[in-house]
Coordinates of C-alpha atoms in Angstrom, one line a residue:
Chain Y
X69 CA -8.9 -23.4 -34.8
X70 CA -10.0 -21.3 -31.7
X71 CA -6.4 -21.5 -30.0
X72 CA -2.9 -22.4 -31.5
X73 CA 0.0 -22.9 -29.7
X74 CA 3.3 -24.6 -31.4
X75 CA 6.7 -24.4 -29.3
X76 CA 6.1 -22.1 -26.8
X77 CA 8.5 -21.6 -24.5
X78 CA 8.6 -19.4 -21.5
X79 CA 11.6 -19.3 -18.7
X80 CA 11.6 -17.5 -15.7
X81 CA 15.1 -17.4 -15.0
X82 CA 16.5 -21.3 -14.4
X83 CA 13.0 -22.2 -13.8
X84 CA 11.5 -23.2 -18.0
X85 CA 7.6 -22.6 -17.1
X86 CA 6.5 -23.8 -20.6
X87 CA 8.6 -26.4 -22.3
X88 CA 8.0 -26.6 -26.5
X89 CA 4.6 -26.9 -25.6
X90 CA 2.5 -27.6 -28.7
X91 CA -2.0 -27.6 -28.2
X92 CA -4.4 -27.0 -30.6
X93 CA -7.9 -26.3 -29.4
X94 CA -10.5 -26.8 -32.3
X95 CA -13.3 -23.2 -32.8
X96 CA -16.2 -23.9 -30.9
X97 CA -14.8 -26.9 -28.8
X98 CA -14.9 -27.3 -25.0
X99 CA -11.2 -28.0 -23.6
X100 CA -9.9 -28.7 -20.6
X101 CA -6.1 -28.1 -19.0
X102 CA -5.2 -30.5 -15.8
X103 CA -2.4 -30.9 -14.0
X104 CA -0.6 -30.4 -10.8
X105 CA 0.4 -27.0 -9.4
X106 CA 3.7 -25.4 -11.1
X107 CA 2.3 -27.6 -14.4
X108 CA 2.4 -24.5 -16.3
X109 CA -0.7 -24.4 -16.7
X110 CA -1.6 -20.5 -16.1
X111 CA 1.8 -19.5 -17.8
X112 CA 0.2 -20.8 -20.8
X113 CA -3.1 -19.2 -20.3
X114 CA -1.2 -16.0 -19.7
X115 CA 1.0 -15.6 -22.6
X116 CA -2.1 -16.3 -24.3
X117 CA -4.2 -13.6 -22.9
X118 CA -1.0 -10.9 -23.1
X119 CA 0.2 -10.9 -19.5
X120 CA 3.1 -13.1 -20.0
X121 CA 5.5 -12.9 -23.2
X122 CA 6.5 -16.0 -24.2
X123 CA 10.4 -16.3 -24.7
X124 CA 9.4 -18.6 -28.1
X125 CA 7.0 -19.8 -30.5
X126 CA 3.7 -18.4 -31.7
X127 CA -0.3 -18.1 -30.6
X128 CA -3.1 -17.5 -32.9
X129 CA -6.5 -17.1 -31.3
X130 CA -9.2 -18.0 -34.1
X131 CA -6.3 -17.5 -36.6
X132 CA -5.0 -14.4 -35.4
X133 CA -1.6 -14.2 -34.4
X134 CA -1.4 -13.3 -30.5
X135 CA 1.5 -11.2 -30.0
X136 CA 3.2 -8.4 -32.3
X137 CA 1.1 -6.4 -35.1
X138 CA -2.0 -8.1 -34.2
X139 CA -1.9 -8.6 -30.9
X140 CA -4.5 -6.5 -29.5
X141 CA -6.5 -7.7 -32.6
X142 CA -6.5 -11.3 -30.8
X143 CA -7.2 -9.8 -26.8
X144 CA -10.5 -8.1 -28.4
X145 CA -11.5 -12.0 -29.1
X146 CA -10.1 -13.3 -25.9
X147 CA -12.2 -13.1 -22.4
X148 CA -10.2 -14.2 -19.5
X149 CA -11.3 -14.9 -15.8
X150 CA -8.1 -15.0 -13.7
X151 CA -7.4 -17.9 -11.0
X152 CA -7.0 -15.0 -8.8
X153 CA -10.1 -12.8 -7.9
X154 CA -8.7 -9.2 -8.7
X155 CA -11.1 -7.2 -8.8
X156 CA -11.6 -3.4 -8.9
X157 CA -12.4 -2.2 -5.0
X158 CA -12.6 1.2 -6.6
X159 CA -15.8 0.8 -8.5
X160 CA -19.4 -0.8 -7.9
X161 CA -20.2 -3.9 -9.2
X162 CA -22.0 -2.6 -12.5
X163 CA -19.4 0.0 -13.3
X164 CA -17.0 -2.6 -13.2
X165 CA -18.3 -4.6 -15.8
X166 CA -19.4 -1.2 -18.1
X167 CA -15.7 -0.5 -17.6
X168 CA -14.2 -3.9 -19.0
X169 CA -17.0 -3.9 -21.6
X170 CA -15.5 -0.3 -22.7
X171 CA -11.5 -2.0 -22.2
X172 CA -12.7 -4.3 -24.5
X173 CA -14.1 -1.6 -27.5
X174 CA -18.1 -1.5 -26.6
X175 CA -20.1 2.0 -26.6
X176 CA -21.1 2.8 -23.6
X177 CA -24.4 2.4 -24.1
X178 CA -23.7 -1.4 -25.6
X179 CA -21.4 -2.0 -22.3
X180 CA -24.6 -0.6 -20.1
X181 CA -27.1 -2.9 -21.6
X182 CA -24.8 -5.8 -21.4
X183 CA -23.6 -4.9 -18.1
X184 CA -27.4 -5.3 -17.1
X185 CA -27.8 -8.3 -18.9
X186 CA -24.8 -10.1 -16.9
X187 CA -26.0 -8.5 -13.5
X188 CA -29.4 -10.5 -14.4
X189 CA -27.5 -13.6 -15.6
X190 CA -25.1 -14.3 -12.9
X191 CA -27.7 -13.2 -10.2
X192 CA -25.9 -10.1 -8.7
X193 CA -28.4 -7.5 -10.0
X194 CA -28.8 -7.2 -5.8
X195 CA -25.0 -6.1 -5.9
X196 CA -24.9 -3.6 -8.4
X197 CA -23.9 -0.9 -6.7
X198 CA -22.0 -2.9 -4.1
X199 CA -18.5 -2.6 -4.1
X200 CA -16.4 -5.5 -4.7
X201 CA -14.3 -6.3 -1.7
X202 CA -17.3 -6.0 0.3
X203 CA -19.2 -8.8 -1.6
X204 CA -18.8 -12.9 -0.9
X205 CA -16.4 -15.0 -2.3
X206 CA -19.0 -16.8 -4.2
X207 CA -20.3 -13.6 -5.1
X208 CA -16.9 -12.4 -6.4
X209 CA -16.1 -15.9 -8.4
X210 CA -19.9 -14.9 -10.2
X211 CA -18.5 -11.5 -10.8
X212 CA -15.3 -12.4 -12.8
X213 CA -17.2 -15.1 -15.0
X214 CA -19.3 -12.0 -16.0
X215 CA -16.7 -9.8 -16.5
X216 CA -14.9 -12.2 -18.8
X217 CA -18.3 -12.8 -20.9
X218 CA -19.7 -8.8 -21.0
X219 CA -17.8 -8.2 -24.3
X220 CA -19.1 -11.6 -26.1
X221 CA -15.6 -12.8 -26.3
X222 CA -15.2 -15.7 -28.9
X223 CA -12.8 -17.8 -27.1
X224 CA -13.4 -17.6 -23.0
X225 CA -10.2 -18.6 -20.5
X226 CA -11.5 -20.1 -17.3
X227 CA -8.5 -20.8 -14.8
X228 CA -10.0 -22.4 -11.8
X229 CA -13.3 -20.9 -12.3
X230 CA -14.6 -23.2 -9.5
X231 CA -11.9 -23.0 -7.2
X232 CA -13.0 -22.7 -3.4
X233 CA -16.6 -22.0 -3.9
X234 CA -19.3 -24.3 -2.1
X235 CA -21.1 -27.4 -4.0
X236 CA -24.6 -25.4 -5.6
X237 CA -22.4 -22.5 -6.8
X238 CA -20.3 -25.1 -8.8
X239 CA -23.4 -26.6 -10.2
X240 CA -24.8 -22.8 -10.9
X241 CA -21.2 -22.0 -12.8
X242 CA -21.2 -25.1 -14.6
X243 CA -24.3 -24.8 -16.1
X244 CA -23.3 -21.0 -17.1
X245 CA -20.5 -22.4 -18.9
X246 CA -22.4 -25.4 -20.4
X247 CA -24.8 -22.8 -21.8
X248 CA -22.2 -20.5 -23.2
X249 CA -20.4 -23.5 -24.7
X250 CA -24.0 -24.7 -26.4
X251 CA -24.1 -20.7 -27.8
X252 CA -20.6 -22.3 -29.8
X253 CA -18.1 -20.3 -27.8
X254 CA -14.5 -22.0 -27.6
X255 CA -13.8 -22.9 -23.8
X256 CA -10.5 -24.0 -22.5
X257 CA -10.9 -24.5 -18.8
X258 CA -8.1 -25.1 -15.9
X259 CA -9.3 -26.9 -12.9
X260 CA -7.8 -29.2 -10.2
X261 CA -11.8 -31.3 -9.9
X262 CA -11.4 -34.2 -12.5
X263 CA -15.3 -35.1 -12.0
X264 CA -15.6 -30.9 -13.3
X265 CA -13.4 -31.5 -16.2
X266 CA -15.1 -35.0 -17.2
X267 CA -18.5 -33.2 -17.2
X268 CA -17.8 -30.6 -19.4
X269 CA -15.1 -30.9 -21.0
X270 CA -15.2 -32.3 -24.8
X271 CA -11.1 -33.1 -24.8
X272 CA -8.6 -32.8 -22.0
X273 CA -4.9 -32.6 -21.8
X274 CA -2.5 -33.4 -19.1
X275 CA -0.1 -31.1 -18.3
X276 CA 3.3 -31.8 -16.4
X277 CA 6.5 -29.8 -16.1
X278 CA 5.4 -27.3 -18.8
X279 CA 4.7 -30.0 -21.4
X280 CA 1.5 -31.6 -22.5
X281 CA 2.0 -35.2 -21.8
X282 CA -1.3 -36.6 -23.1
X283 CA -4.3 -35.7 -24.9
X284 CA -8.0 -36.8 -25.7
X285 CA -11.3 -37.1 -25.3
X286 CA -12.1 -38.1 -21.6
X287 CA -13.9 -41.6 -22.7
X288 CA -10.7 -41.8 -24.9
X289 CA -8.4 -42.0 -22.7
X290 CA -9.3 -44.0 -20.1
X291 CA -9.9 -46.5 -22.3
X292 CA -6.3 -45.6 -23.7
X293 CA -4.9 -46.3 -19.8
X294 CA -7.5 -48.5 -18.5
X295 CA -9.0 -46.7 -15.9
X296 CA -12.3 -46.3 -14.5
X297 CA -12.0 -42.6 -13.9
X298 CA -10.3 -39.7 -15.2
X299 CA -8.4 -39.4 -11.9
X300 CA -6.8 -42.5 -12.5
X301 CA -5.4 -41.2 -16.0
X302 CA -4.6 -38.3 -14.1
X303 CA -2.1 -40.1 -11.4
X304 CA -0.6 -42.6 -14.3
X305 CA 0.4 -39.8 -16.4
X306 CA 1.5 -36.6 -14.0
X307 CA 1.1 -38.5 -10.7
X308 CA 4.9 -38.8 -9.0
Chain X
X880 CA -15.6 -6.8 -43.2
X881 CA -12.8 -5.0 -45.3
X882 CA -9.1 -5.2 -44.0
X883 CA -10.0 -1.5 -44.0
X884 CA -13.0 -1.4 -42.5
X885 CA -11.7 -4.0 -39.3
X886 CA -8.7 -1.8 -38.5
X887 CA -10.8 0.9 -38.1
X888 CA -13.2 -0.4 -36.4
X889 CA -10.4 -1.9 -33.8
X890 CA -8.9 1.6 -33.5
X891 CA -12.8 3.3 -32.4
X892 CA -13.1 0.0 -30.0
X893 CA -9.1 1.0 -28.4
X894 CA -10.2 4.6 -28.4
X895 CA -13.2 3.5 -26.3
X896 CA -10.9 1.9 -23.9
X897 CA -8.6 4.7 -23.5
X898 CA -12.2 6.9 -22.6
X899 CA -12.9 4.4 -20.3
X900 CA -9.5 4.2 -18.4
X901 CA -9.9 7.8 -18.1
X902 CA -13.1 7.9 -16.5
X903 CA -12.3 5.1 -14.1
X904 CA -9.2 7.2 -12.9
X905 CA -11.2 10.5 -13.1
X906 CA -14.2 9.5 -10.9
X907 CA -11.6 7.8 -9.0
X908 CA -10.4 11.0 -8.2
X909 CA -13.8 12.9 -7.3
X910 CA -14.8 9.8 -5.5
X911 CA -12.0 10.7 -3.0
X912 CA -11.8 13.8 -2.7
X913 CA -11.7 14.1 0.7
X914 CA -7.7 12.2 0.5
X915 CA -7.6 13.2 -3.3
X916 CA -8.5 17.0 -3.3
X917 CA -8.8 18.8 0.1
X918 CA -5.4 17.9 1.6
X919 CA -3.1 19.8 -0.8
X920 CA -4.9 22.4 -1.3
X921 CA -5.1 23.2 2.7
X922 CA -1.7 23.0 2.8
X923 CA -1.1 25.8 0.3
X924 CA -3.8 27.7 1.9
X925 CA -1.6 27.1 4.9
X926 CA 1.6 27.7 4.1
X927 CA -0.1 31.5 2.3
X928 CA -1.4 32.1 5.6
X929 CA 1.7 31.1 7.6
X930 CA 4.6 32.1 5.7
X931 CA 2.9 34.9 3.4
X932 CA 0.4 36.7 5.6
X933 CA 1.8 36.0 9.2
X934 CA 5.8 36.1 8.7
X935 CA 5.4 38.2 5.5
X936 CA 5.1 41.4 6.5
X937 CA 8.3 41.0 8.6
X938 CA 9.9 40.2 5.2
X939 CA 11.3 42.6 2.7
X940 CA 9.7 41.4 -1.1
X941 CA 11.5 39.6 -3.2
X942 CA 12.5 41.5 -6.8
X943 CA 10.0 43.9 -6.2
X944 CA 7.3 41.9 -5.7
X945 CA 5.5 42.2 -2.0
X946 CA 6.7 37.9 -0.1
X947 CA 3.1 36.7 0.0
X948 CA 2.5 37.1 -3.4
X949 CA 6.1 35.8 -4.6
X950 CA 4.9 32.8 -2.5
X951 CA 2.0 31.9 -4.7
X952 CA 3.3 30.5 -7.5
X953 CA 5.5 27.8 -6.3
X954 CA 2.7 27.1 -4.0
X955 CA 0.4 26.1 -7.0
X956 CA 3.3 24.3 -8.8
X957 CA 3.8 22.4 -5.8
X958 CA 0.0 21.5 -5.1
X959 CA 0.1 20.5 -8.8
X960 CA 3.1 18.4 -8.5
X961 CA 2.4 16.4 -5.7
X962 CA -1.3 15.7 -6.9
X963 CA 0.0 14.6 -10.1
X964 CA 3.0 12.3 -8.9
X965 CA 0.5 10.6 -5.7
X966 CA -2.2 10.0 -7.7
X967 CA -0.7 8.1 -10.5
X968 CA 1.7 6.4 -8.0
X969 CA -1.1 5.3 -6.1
X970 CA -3.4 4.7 -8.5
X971 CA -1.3 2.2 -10.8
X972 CA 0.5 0.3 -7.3
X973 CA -3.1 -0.2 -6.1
X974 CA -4.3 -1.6 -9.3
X975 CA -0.9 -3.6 -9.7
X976 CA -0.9 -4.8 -6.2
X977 CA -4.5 -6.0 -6.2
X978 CA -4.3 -7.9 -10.0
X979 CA -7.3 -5.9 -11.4
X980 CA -4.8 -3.6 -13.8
X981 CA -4.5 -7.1 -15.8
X982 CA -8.0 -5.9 -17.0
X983 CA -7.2 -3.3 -18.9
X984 CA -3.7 -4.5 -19.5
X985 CA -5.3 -7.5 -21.1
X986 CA -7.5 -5.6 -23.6
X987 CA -7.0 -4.1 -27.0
X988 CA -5.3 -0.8 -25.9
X989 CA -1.7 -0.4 -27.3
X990 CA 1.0 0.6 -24.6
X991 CA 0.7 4.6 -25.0
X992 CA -2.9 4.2 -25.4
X993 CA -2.9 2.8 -21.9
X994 CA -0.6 5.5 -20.9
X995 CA -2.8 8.3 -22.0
X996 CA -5.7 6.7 -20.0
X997 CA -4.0 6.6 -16.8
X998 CA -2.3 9.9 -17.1
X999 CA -5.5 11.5 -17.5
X1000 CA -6.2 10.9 -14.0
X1001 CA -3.6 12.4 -12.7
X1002 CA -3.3 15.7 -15.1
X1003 CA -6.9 16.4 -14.0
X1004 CA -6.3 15.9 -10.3
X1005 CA -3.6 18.1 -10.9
X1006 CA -6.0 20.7 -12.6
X1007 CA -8.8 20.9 -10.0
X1008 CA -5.9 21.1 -7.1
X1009 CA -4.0 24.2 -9.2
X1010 CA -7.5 26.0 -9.9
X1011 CA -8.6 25.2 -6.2
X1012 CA -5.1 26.3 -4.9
X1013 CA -4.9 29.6 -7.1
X1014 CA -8.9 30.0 -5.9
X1015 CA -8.0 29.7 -2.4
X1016 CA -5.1 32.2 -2.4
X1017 CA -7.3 34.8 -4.1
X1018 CA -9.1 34.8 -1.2
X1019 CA -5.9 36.2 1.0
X1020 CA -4.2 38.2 -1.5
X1021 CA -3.9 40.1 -4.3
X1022 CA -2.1 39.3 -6.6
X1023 CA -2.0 39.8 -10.8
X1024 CA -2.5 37.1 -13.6
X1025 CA 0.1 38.4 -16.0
X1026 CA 0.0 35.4 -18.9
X1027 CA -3.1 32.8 -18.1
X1028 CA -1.6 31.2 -21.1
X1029 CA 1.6 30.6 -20.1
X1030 CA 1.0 29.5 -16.6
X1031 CA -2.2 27.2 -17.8
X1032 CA 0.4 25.8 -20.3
X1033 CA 3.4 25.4 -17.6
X1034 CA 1.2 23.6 -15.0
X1035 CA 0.0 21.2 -17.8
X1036 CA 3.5 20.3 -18.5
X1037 CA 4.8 20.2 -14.9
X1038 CA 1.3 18.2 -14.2
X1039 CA 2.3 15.6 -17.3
X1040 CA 5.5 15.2 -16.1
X1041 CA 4.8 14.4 -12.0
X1042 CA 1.7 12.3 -13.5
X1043 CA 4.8 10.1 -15.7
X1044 CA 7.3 10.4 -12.8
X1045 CA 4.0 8.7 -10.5
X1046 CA 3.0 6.0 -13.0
X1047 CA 7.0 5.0 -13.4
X1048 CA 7.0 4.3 -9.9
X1049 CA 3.7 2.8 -9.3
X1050 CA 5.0 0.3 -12.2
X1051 CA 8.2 0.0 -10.3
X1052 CA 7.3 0.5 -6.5
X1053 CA 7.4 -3.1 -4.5
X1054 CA 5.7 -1.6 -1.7
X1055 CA 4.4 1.5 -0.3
X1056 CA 8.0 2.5 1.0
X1057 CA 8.9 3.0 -2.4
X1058 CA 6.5 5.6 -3.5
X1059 CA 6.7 7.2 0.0
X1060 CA 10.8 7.5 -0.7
X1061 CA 10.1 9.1 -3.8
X1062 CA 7.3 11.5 -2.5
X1063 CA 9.0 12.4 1.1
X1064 CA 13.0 12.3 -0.2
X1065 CA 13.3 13.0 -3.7
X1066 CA 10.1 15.3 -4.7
X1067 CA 9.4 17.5 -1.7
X1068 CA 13.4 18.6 -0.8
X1069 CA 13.7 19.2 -5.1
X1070 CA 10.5 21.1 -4.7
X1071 CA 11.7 23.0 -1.4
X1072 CA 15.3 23.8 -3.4
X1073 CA 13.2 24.9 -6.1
X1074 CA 12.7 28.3 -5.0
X1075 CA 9.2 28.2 -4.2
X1076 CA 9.4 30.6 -1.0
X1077 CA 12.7 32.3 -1.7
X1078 CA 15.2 33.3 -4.7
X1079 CA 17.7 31.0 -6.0
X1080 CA 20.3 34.1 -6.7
X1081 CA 19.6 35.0 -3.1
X1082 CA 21.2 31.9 -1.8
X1083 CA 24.9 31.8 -1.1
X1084 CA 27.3 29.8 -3.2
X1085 CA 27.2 26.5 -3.6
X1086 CA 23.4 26.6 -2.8
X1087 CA 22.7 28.8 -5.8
X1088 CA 24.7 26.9 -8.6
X1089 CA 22.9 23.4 -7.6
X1090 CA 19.6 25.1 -7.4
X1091 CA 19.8 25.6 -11.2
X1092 CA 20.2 21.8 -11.3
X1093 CA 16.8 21.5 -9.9
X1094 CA 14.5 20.7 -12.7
X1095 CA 11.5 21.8 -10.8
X1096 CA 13.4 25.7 -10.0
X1097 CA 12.6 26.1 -13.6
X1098 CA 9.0 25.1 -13.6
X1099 CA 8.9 27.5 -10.8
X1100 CA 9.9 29.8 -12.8
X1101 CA 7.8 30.0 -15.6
X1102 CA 4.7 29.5 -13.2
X1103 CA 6.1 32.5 -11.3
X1104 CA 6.9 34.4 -14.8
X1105 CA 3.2 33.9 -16.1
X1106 CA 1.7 34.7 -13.1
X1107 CA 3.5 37.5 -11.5
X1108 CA 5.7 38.6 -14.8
X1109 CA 8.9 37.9 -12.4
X1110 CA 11.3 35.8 -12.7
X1111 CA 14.8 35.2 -12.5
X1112 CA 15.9 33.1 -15.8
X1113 CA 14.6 33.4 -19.4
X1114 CA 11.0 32.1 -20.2
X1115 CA 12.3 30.0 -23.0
X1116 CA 14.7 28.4 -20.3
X1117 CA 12.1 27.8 -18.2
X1118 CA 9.6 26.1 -20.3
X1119 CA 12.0 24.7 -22.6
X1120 CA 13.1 22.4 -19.2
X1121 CA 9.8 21.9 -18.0
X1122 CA 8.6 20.7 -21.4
X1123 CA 11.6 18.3 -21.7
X1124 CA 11.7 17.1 -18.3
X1125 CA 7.6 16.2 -19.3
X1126 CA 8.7 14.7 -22.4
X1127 CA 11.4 12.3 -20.8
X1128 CA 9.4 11.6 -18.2
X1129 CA 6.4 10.0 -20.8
X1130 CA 9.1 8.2 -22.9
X1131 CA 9.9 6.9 -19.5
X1132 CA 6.2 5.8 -19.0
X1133 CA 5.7 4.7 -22.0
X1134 CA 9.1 2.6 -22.3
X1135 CA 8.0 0.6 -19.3
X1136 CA 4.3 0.4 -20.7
X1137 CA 5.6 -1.4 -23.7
X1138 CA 8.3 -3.4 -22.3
X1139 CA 5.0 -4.4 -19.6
X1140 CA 7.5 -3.5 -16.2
X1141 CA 5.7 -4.3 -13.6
X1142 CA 2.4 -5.6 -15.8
X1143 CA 3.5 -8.3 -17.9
X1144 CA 5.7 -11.2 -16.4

């Protein structure tokens, strides 16, 4: 399994952020998390990636058991682009993804070579030595895609990869993903565009409240409710 | 791969990270030098010219030893300590306040591992400023170098220990007020009580007795001991506090590290 989740619970004070949320993302599989705002979604991605600590259950990331002994055992498998674009002001563009390449346990000369291979990738080989607050929003949503990839990370978090960037950079980043997901990387994806999530993604589940609420393949379940379009699964099952 | 073989090759890859958190905090540092470097060491350079050269002369030496040399020590201690404590405050607040310390946070680096990597930053700040400092003041006055030793090994400590002090509050700090509260009203009037430009036993009562309460009176001290061979408590005293106050002040660090204060939510 490329992510396993069973009963994970995470409060933050009276507000319960995760509910007993079970999900099991198959190795190799491209899966995608909807739901509103305050769902729960990025509380889940984060006490999968180690920035939140769940309050209960357990995460194994292709079988190894996310927090405790072999936590950082499970982050070396993990790459994770944030909803939010924090990125190091501090360094230029290429340094910045050496550095997370070297975080993440390459050489230096591995984390060079594949610093350059992501510049050329993701089309900022123009920005190398740009620093990042001084580069487009586009620019910087490119950047964190190919900082979450430079260490060849087995399962990649996406939340909101696509969020707030124009039409053709969509396009560009979908087909980045599509491609990594054809190399038999495990994907689970966040995003609020249904018609992004019906594209790519091979199953889908619906989050409300902290809880999954329904699961499938996209086909699958609108013939489960009936509906034309995923967005019409989307408001029967976590619509108010 | 061997169970073996796959630990170790996790611990080279978290070794690699700590090298690399290093370096980012290190070039950091000679990036901007011109906010990270030159400002403390003009003010010692300042304060020897003011106090030791101009006023001085006026003034009787302290123990023997002539006022713009006894000056020196605390000066370097207190370029030292400053460096160390804003640079690691800075540094981690920035990185907290902006979201990219997840980066690291999120990687295969333990908690101390971490730790080590950003304190780096600030012990070698700390070590260009003190060599800068003790540089600069050569160039004014004479003074002797009694135990290199002993005062390389008491500004490491004192540097370790600001450097922990920093990165507690940058993990706590909820705004620049907070590290500016600990800089302006806890560190500089400790450092000013700590004897840096006069004698604690030359203060009058109860001035004297809370002085020895001052943690950084002792790293004073011992700076003062190796570099002039003066000094008014015990060597072991001296280094014995600074080397506990830089212990607690890791297990401090490293507590909040661990527990992910300010990190992890």
């Amino acid at each position: 399994m490329g992510l396993r989740v069973e009963g994970l619970v995470k409060r933050f004070g009276d507000l319960t952020a995760v509910d007993s949320l079970d999900l099991a993302v198959p190795e190799g599989s491209f899966f995608g998390l909807l739901g509103p705002n305050g769902a729960g979604k990025t509380t889940l991605i984060r006490s999968v990636v180690g920035l939140c600590e769940p309050d209960e259950g357990h995460i194994e990331v292709l079988g190894v058991p996310a927090w405790g002994r072999r936590g950082a055992e499970a982050r070396r498998l993990i790459g994770y682009a944030p909803q939010e674009v924090a990125l190091d002001r501090f360094v230029p563009v290429r340094e910045a993804l050496e550095l997370h390449g070297r975080y993440f346990g390459m050489s230096r000369r591995d984390a060079v070579a594949r610093a350059r291979e992501m510049l050329a990738t993701f089309e900022l080989e123009d920005k190398a030595t740009s620093y990042a607050n001084l580069l487009s929003g586009g620019m910087r949503r490119r950047l964190l895609l190919a900082r979450a990839l430079v260490h060849r990370p087995r399962l990649v978090i996406l939340d909101e990869p696509t969020a707030g960037v124009d039409i053709e950079l969509r396009h560009d980043l979908w087909a980045h993903i599509s491609r990594l997901h054809a190399d038999g990387t495990t994907i689970l994806l966040t995003t609020h565009y249904l018609e992004e999530a019906e594209a790519l993604c091979e199953r889908v589940a619906f989050m409300r409240d902290g809880q999954i609420v329904t699961e499938g393949a996209p086909a699958e379940l609108r013939g489960r409710f009936g509906a034309g379009r995923l967005e019409d699964v989307y408001l029967r099952v976590v619509g108010r | 791969m061997s169970a073996e073989a796959s630990a170790r090759d996790l611990r080279r890859a978290q070794w690699r990270g700590v090298g690399a958190v290093a370096e980012r905090e290190i070039l950091r540092v000679l990036r901007l030098w011109k906010q990270t470097l030159v400002p403390q060491v003009l003010v010692a350079v300042l304060f020897i010219v003011v106090f030791g050269l101009a006023l001085g002369g006026r003034l009787d030496g302290i123990g023997g030893v002539p006022y713009e040399q006894f000056i020196v020590p605390g000066l370097v201690l207190m370029g030292v300590g400053t460096a160390a404590f804003a640079n690691n405050g800075t540094s981690i607040y920035q990185a907290r306040g902006d979201g990219f310390i997840e980066d690291p946070v999120s990687s295969p680096m333990t908690a101390s591992q971490l730790l080590l990597g950003y304190l780096s930053g600030g012990i070698v700040r700390a070590a260009i400023i003190g060599v800068g400092i003790v540089a600069a003041a050569r160039a004014f006055v004479v003074f002797p170098l009694v135990n290199a030793g002993l005062v390389v090994a008491t500004l490491l400590l004192s540097g370790i220990a600001f450097a922990a002090l920093g990165t507690v509050v940058g993990l706590y700090a909820r705004g620049w007020e907070h590290q500016n509260f600990v800089g302006n009203l806890v560190i500089q009037p400790l450092v000013f009580l700590g004897g840096v430009f006069y004698a604690v036993d030359d203060l009058p009562e109860p001035w004297a007795t809370i002085s020895r309460f001052d943690p950084i009176f002792y790293m004073v001290e011992a700076t003062r001991e190796g570099m002039l061979g003066a000094a008014e408590v015990p060597l072991g005293l001296s280094l014995g506090v600074t080397a506990g106050l830089a212990a607690l002040m890791v297990l401090w660090a490293y507590t909040l590290f661990r527990r992910g204060v300010g990190l992890r939510t």
